Coordinates of C-alpha atoms in Angstrom, one line a residue:
M20 CA 120.8 122.6 74.6
L21 CA 119.0 126.0 76.0
T22 CA 117.9 127.8 72.8
L23 CA 116.2 125.5 71.4
S24 CA 114.4 124.3 74.5
L25 CA 113.3 127.5 74.5
A26 CA 111.9 128.1 71.0
T27 CA 110.1 124.8 71.3
L28 CA 109.1 125.5 75.0
F29 CA 107.8 129.2 73.2
T30 CA 106.1 128.6 70.3
L31 CA 104.2 125.2 72.1
A32 CA 102.6 128.4 74.2
I33 CA 102.2 130.3 71.7
L34 CA 100.0 128.0 69.1
L35 CA 98.2 127.3 72.2
G36 CA 97.3 130.5 73.5
G37 CA 96.6 131.1 70.2
G38 CA 94.1 128.4 70.1
V39 CA 94.7 126.5 67.9
W40 CA 94.1 122.8 68.1
I41 CA 95.6 121.0 70.2
A42 CA 97.7 118.5 66.9
F43 CA 98.6 121.4 64.9
A44 CA 99.9 123.4 67.9
L45 CA 102.4 119.7 68.7
L46 CA 103.3 119.3 65.0
G47 CA 104.2 123.2 64.4
T48 CA 106.4 122.9 67.0
G49 CA 108.3 119.9 65.9
W50 CA 108.0 121.2 61.9
I51 CA 109.9 123.9 63.6
A52 CA 112.2 122.6 65.5
L53 CA 113.2 120.1 62.7
T54 CA 113.2 123.1 60.1
F55 CA 115.6 125.7 62.0
F56 CA 117.2 122.7 64.4
T57 CA 117.8 120.8 61.8
S58 CA 118.8 119.0 58.8
F59 CA 116.2 116.2 58.0
E60 CA 113.9 117.1 55.9
V61 CA 110.2 116.7 57.5
G62 CA 107.6 115.6 55.0
P63 CA 108.8 112.1 55.3
I64 CA 108.8 112.2 59.1
L65 CA 105.8 113.2 59.3
A66 CA 104.3 111.3 57.2
S67 CA 106.7 108.0 57.8
D68 CA 104.9 108.9 62.0
F69 CA 101.0 109.8 60.7
W70 CA 101.6 106.0 59.7
G71 CA 102.6 105.4 62.1
A72 CA 100.5 106.6 64.7
S73 CA 98.1 104.9 62.7
Y74 CA 97.4 101.9 62.7
G75 CA 98.7 100.1 65.6
W76 CA 96.8 97.0 66.3
D77 CA 96.3 98.1 70.2
L78 CA 95.2 101.5 69.9
T79 CA 92.1 99.8 68.2
A80 CA 91.4 100.0 71.2
L81 CA 90.4 103.3 71.7
P82 CA 87.6 103.5 69.6
M83 CA 85.4 99.9 71.1
F84 CA 86.5 101.6 74.8
V85 CA 84.6 104.8 74.3
W86 CA 82.1 103.8 72.4
M87 CA 81.8 101.8 75.3
G88 CA 81.4 104.3 77.6
E89 CA 79.1 106.6 74.7
I90 CA 76.6 103.7 74.9
L91 CA 76.6 102.9 79.2
F92 CA 76.3 107.1 79.3
R93 CA 72.6 107.0 77.1
S94 CA 71.9 103.9 79.8
G95 CA 70.2 104.8 82.9
L96 CA 72.7 102.5 84.7
A97 CA 74.0 105.4 86.5
D98 CA 70.8 105.4 88.6
N99 CA 70.4 101.4 89.0
M100 CA 74.0 101.6 91.0
F101 CA 72.3 104.4 93.2
R102 CA 69.0 103.0 93.8
A103 CA 70.9 99.5 94.7
L104 CA 74.0 101.2 96.9
S105 CA 71.8 103.4 98.7
P106 CA 70.5 101.1 101.3
W107 CA 73.6 99.3 102.5
L108 CA 75.9 102.5 102.6
N109 CA 73.0 103.5 105.4
R110 CA 75.0 103.0 108.6
L111 CA 78.2 103.7 107.4
P112 CA 79.5 107.4 108.6
G113 CA 79.3 109.6 105.7
R114 CA 76.2 107.3 104.7
L115 CA 75.2 108.5 100.7
L116 CA 78.2 110.5 100.7
H117 CA 79.6 107.6 100.0
S118 CA 77.8 107.1 97.0
N119 CA 79.2 110.1 94.3
I120 CA 82.3 107.3 95.5
I121 CA 82.2 104.4 94.9
G122 CA 79.6 105.2 91.9
S123 CA 82.3 107.0 90.6
G124 CA 84.6 104.3 90.9
L125 CA 82.5 101.7 89.2
F126 CA 80.7 103.5 86.4
A127 CA 84.6 104.3 86.2
A128 CA 85.6 100.5 85.6
V129 CA 83.5 100.1 82.6
C130 CA 83.4 104.3 81.1
G131 CA 87.2 104.6 81.3
S132 CA 86.4 108.8 80.9
S133 CA 86.3 111.4 83.7
A134 CA 84.0 114.0 82.3
A135 CA 81.6 110.9 81.4
T136 CA 81.3 109.4 85.2
C137 CA 81.7 112.6 86.7
A138 CA 78.5 113.3 84.3
T139 CA 76.2 110.3 84.5
V140 CA 76.8 109.6 88.2
G141 CA 76.6 113.3 88.6
K142 CA 73.0 113.5 87.5
M143 CA 71.4 111.6 89.6
T144 CA 73.5 112.2 93.2
L145 CA 73.8 115.4 94.0
P146 CA 69.8 116.3 93.7
E147 CA 69.6 113.4 96.0
L148 CA 72.4 114.2 98.1
E149 CA 71.5 117.5 98.6
R150 CA 67.1 116.8 98.7
R151 CA 68.2 114.6 101.9
G152 CA 70.3 117.4 103.8
Y153 CA 74.3 117.0 102.8
D154 CA 76.5 118.9 102.5
E155 CA 76.9 120.7 98.9
T156 CA 80.7 121.4 99.6
L157 CA 81.4 117.8 99.9
A158 CA 79.1 116.3 98.0
I159 CA 80.8 118.2 94.9
G160 CA 84.0 117.2 96.1
T161 CA 83.4 113.7 96.5
L162 CA 82.7 113.9 93.3
A163 CA 85.1 115.8 91.2
S164 CA 87.6 114.0 92.8
A165 CA 86.3 110.7 93.3
S166 CA 85.0 110.8 89.4
T167 CA 88.2 111.2 87.6
L168 CA 89.0 107.9 88.7
G169 CA 88.2 107.2 85.0
L170 CA 91.7 107.6 84.4
L171 CA 92.9 105.5 86.5
I172 CA 90.8 102.5 87.0
P173 CA 90.6 99.8 84.0
P174 CA 89.8 99.7 81.1
S175 CA 91.6 103.2 81.0
I176 CA 91.7 105.9 77.8
M177 CA 94.5 107.0 79.8
M178 CA 96.5 104.0 79.5
I179 CA 95.9 102.6 76.3
V180 CA 97.0 106.4 75.2
Y181 CA 100.3 106.5 77.3
G182 CA 100.1 102.5 76.4
V183 CA 100.4 102.7 72.7
V184 CA 103.2 106.1 73.0
T185 CA 105.8 104.0 75.6
E186 CA 105.4 100.5 73.9
Q187 CA 104.0 98.9 77.1
S188 CA 102.0 95.8 77.0
I189 CA 98.5 97.2 77.7
S190 CA 97.3 94.6 79.8
R191 CA 100.3 95.3 82.5
L192 CA 99.3 99.0 82.2
F193 CA 95.1 97.9 83.1
M194 CA 96.2 95.1 86.2
A195 CA 98.7 98.3 87.5
G196 CA 95.4 100.3 88.1
I197 CA 93.5 98.3 90.5
G198 CA 95.9 98.3 92.6
P199 CA 96.1 102.7 92.8
G200 CA 92.6 102.4 91.6
L201 CA 91.1 100.5 95.4
L202 CA 93.4 102.3 97.2
L203 CA 92.3 106.7 96.1
L204 CA 89.1 104.9 96.7
A205 CA 90.1 103.9 99.8
L206 CA 91.6 106.6 101.9
F207 CA 88.5 109.6 99.9
M208 CA 86.1 106.6 102.4
I209 CA 88.5 107.1 105.1
Y210 CA 88.2 110.5 105.1
L211 CA 84.6 110.7 104.2
V212 CA 84.1 108.8 107.7
I213 CA 86.2 111.1 109.9
W214 CA 84.6 114.2 108.0
S215 CA 81.2 112.6 109.7
L216 CA 82.0 111.3 113.1
T217 CA 83.7 114.7 113.4
A218 CA 81.1 116.5 112.0
G219 CA 77.8 115.0 112.1
R220 CA 75.0 115.5 111.3
S221 CA 74.7 119.4 112.1
G222 CA 77.8 119.7 110.0
G223 CA 76.0 118.7 107.0
A224 CA 75.8 114.7 106.7
G225 CA 72.4 113.9 106.2
H226 CA 69.5 112.2 107.7
A227 CA 69.6 108.5 107.9
E228 CA 66.8 107.0 106.2
A229 CA 64.5 104.0 107.0
P230 CA 66.3 100.8 108.1
M231 CA 65.5 98.2 104.9
P232 CA 64.8 94.7 106.1
F233 CA 68.3 92.5 104.7
L234 CA 66.5 90.9 102.4
D235 CA 65.4 93.5 100.4
K236 CA 68.2 95.7 100.4
V237 CA 70.1 91.9 98.2
R238 CA 66.6 92.1 96.2
N239 CA 67.8 95.7 95.3
S240 CA 71.4 94.3 94.6
W241 CA 70.3 92.8 91.7
R242 CA 70.8 96.5 89.5
L243 CA 74.8 96.1 89.9
I244 CA 75.2 92.6 88.1
P245 CA 74.7 93.6 84.7
L246 CA 77.5 96.2 86.2
L247 CA 80.1 93.6 87.5
V248 CA 79.2 90.5 84.7
L249 CA 80.5 93.3 82.7
I250 CA 83.1 94.9 84.8
G251 CA 84.6 90.9 85.6
G252 CA 83.6 89.8 81.9
I253 CA 86.7 92.3 80.5
L254 CA 89.3 92.6 83.5
G255 CA 89.3 88.9 84.2
S256 CA 89.7 87.8 79.8
I257 CA 93.0 90.3 80.1
Y258 CA 94.5 88.9 83.2
G259 CA 93.6 84.8 82.2
G260 CA 94.9 85.3 78.7
V261 CA 91.9 85.1 77.2
A262 CA 91.5 87.8 75.7
S263 CA 93.3 91.3 74.9
P264 CA 92.0 94.8 75.1
T265 CA 91.5 95.3 71.7
E266 CA 89.4 92.1 72.0
A267 CA 88.1 92.9 75.2
A268 CA 87.2 96.3 74.3
A269 CA 84.9 94.7 71.9
V270 CA 83.3 92.3 73.7
G271 CA 82.7 95.1 76.1
V272 CA 80.6 96.7 73.1
V273 CA 78.0 94.0 72.6
L274 CA 78.0 93.4 76.6
S275 CA 77.3 97.4 77.1
M276 CA 74.2 97.5 73.9
V277 CA 72.6 93.7 76.0
I278 CA 73.0 95.9 79.5
A279 CA 71.6 99.2 77.3
R280 CA 68.8 96.8 76.1
F281 CA 68.0 95.2 79.7
N282 CA 67.6 99.0 81.2
G283 CA 65.2 100.0 78.5
H284 CA 67.2 102.8 76.7
F285 CA 68.5 101.3 73.9
D286 CA 67.4 101.7 70.0
K287 CA 68.2 102.9 67.3
S288 CA 69.1 106.8 67.9
I289 CA 70.4 106.2 71.0
F290 CA 72.6 103.2 69.1
L291 CA 73.4 106.7 66.5
E292 CA 74.3 109.2 69.0
S293 CA 76.2 107.8 71.1
M294 CA 78.5 105.7 67.9
F295 CA 78.9 109.2 66.1
A296 CA 80.3 110.5 69.6
G297 CA 82.6 107.5 70.5
L298 CA 83.6 108.4 66.5
R299 CA 84.5 112.6 66.8
T300 CA 86.3 111.6 70.2
S301 CA 88.6 108.9 68.9
C302 CA 89.2 111.1 66.2
M303 CA 90.0 114.4 67.7
I304 CA 92.8 111.5 70.2
A305 CA 94.1 110.3 67.1
F306 CA 95.3 113.3 65.9
I307 CA 96.4 114.4 69.1
I308 CA 98.2 111.2 68.7
A309 CA 99.7 111.6 65.6
G310 CA 100.5 115.5 66.1
A311 CA 101.8 113.7 69.4
S312 CA 104.2 111.7 68.2
F313 CA 105.8 113.4 65.3
L314 CA 107.0 116.1 67.9
S315 CA 108.3 113.1 69.5
S316 CA 110.5 111.8 66.0
A317 CA 111.4 115.9 66.1
M318 CA 112.6 116.0 69.7
S319 CA 114.2 112.9 69.2
F320 CA 116.2 114.1 66.1
T321 CA 117.2 117.4 67.4
Q322 CA 118.8 115.2 70.8
L323 CA 117.6 116.9 72.8
P324 CA 115.9 115.0 76.1
T325 CA 118.4 112.6 75.3
Q326 CA 120.7 116.1 75.9
L327 CA 118.4 116.6 78.9
A328 CA 118.5 113.9 80.6
S329 CA 122.3 113.6 80.7
A330 CA 122.5 117.0 82.4
I331 CA 119.9 115.8 84.2
A332 CA 122.0 112.5 85.8
A333 CA 124.9 115.3 86.2
M334 CA 123.3 117.0 89.1
G335 CA 122.6 113.7 90.9
L336 CA 119.8 114.0 91.5
S337 CA 118.1 110.9 93.3
P338 CA 114.7 109.5 91.6
N339 CA 112.4 110.7 94.4
V340 CA 113.4 114.6 94.3
L341 CA 113.1 113.9 90.6
L342 CA 109.8 112.7 90.8
V343 CA 108.7 115.4 93.0
M344 CA 110.2 118.1 91.3
L345 CA 108.2 116.5 87.9
T346 CA 105.3 116.5 90.7
L347 CA 105.7 119.6 90.2
F348 CA 106.1 121.1 87.0
L349 CA 103.6 118.4 85.9
L350 CA 100.6 120.4 88.4
V351 CA 101.3 123.9 86.4
L352 CA 101.3 122.4 83.1
G353 CA 98.2 120.5 83.5
C354 CA 96.8 123.7 84.2
F355 CA 96.7 124.7 80.7
L356 CA 96.5 121.7 79.4
D357 CA 93.9 118.0 78.3
G358 CA 95.0 114.8 80.1
I359 CA 95.7 112.9 76.9
S360 CA 98.5 115.9 75.4
L361 CA 99.5 116.1 78.5
I362 CA 100.8 112.6 78.8
L363 CA 101.1 113.1 74.5
L364 CA 103.9 115.7 75.6
V365 CA 105.5 114.7 78.7
T366 CA 107.0 111.3 76.9
S367 CA 108.1 112.9 74.2
I368 CA 110.3 114.7 76.2
I369 CA 110.9 112.8 79.4
M370 CA 111.0 109.7 79.4
P371 CA 114.3 109.4 78.7
L372 CA 114.7 110.4 83.0
I373 CA 112.6 107.6 83.6
N374 CA 114.8 105.8 81.9
A375 CA 118.3 106.9 83.4
A376 CA 116.2 107.2 86.4
G377 CA 115.4 103.3 86.9
I378 CA 112.5 104.1 87.4
D379 CA 110.0 101.5 85.9
P380 CA 107.8 102.7 83.6
I381 CA 104.9 100.9 84.4
W382 CA 104.9 102.8 88.1
F383 CA 105.7 105.6 86.1
G384 CA 102.5 104.5 83.7
I385 CA 100.2 105.1 87.0
Y386 CA 101.6 108.0 88.4
L387 CA 101.0 110.1 85.5
V388 CA 98.0 108.5 84.7
I389 CA 96.8 109.9 88.4
V390 CA 98.9 113.5 88.3
V391 CA 96.2 113.7 85.4
E392 CA 93.4 113.5 87.1
I393 CA 94.4 115.6 89.5
S394 CA 94.5 118.5 87.3
Q395 CA 91.3 117.1 86.3
I396 CA 90.4 119.1 89.2
T397 CA 92.7 122.5 89.4
P398 CA 91.8 125.4 87.5
P399 CA 91.3 126.6 85.0
V400 CA 91.2 123.9 82.6
G401 CA 90.0 120.8 85.2
F402 CA 87.5 119.6 82.8
N403 CA 86.0 117.6 85.6
L404 CA 85.8 121.1 87.6
F405 CA 83.6 122.0 84.1
V406 CA 81.1 119.0 83.6
I407 CA 80.0 120.0 87.0
Q408 CA 79.7 124.0 87.1
G409 CA 77.2 123.0 84.2
L410 CA 75.6 121.0 86.7
T411 CA 75.2 123.3 89.6
G412 CA 75.5 126.7 88.4
K413 CA 78.9 127.4 91.4
N414 CA 81.4 129.2 90.8
I415 CA 84.3 127.0 89.7
F416 CA 86.8 128.6 91.9
T417 CA 84.3 127.4 94.9
I418 CA 84.3 124.1 93.0
A419 CA 88.3 123.9 93.1
K420 CA 87.8 124.7 96.6
A421 CA 86.1 121.5 98.0
T422 CA 87.9 119.7 96.3
L423 CA 91.0 120.4 97.6
P424 CA 90.9 117.7 100.7
F425 CA 91.1 114.8 97.9
F426 CA 94.1 116.7 96.5
L427 CA 96.3 116.0 99.2
L428 CA 94.7 112.7 99.5
M429 CA 96.0 112.0 95.8
L430 CA 99.1 113.0 96.2
F431 CA 99.6 111.4 99.9
A432 CA 98.2 108.1 97.4
I433 CA 102.1 108.7 95.2
V434 CA 103.7 109.1 98.6
V435 CA 102.7 105.7 99.6
M436 CA 102.8 104.5 95.7
R437 CA 106.7 105.1 95.9
A438 CA 107.4 103.7 99.1
F439 CA 105.4 100.6 98.7
P440 CA 105.6 100.0 94.9
E441 CA 104.2 96.3 95.1
I442 CA 100.3 98.2 95.3
V443 CA 101.2 98.9 91.2
L444 CA 103.6 96.6 90.3
Y445 CA 101.9 93.2 92.2
L446 CA 99.1 91.9 89.8
P447 CA 100.7 93.3 86.2
Q448 CA 104.2 90.6 87.6
A449 CA 102.0 87.4 88.7
M450 CA 100.1 88.2 85.3
T451 CA 103.5 87.8 83.2
G452 CA 105.0 84.9 85.6

């Protein structure tokens, strides 16, 4: 088992470190494991896994949600959100800094992509916050951290990938992400309020805007109606059992086109740009899923996960200690792998341990997504850090330092979720009931 583990890790590290595409790295690692540590033929297993990982109906939701996000990315939706939210946030401590958090949460609920949320909201909010005298470090930190909610608040591409690979209900995973998503939004906003009350205007809390009459605020808020209709339509249809995630995704694409047209940002060129961008992203994800499926099968044939689970079970670790060790391991791994690869690699090896420890797979899926969120703001391969670096020109480690308080808040959210698992499991159980 030790020889196989070292060979697997060494092969994967060499291939990834050498710049080999992630899907090919996973395929190569699985091929070496099967060839040198089992007597099975590689070809039939590879063909079977590629077919099995590519024809599932649940996987159809993935390109639909990706395409929907690409359309909304080009629709001018972030500008509407900022203008609608700004008047309501003026009296809240922290003022317009909350627009990064709330705006990212709203856009994440219809986009499903962390990087797209970060880029779209950041292009609108960062110049405005800088112009109005807000602390640049906190503006960057709130944007980089809150935009990771695109991975957690449904519809989430990460949840679709996890659900397909682990054969969990994607509808239940979507519902499970709502509570933790709201928890993280609340923690981020509470931190901003506390910081603002202690730092004051001299600390970069910005300048108060001229008050707007209540009726004008309400009139401005109509800009949010299309977004709220889209969110409510997708989540409501899934929760009510009216539509599957795949059907809701198709409806979401049509509604996103209507919203983009309503905003005056939709024509033939945008249609083609969004479609081909979504196609490229979806193909990349599908190829990685197929490679991870093959690696997972290879690990099963070598019996490494089963032996590893038995070895850890023999150590007598409690589920909480196991999660602490796993979190440390994933944080290190997340510094070098993107989110989808991290989820697929972990689920192919670690799920037997989770099942043996009696941890609910739905709860573990949400936990895993939050860890992936954290990896989005940790150097050297934090995608959100790269996006903000492109927007601001700041050093990547300066940006990472700005996200440190929110990094700690995400870890605290995991502790709260473990102490109160109902935050994750209440809606899925109510939905099933």
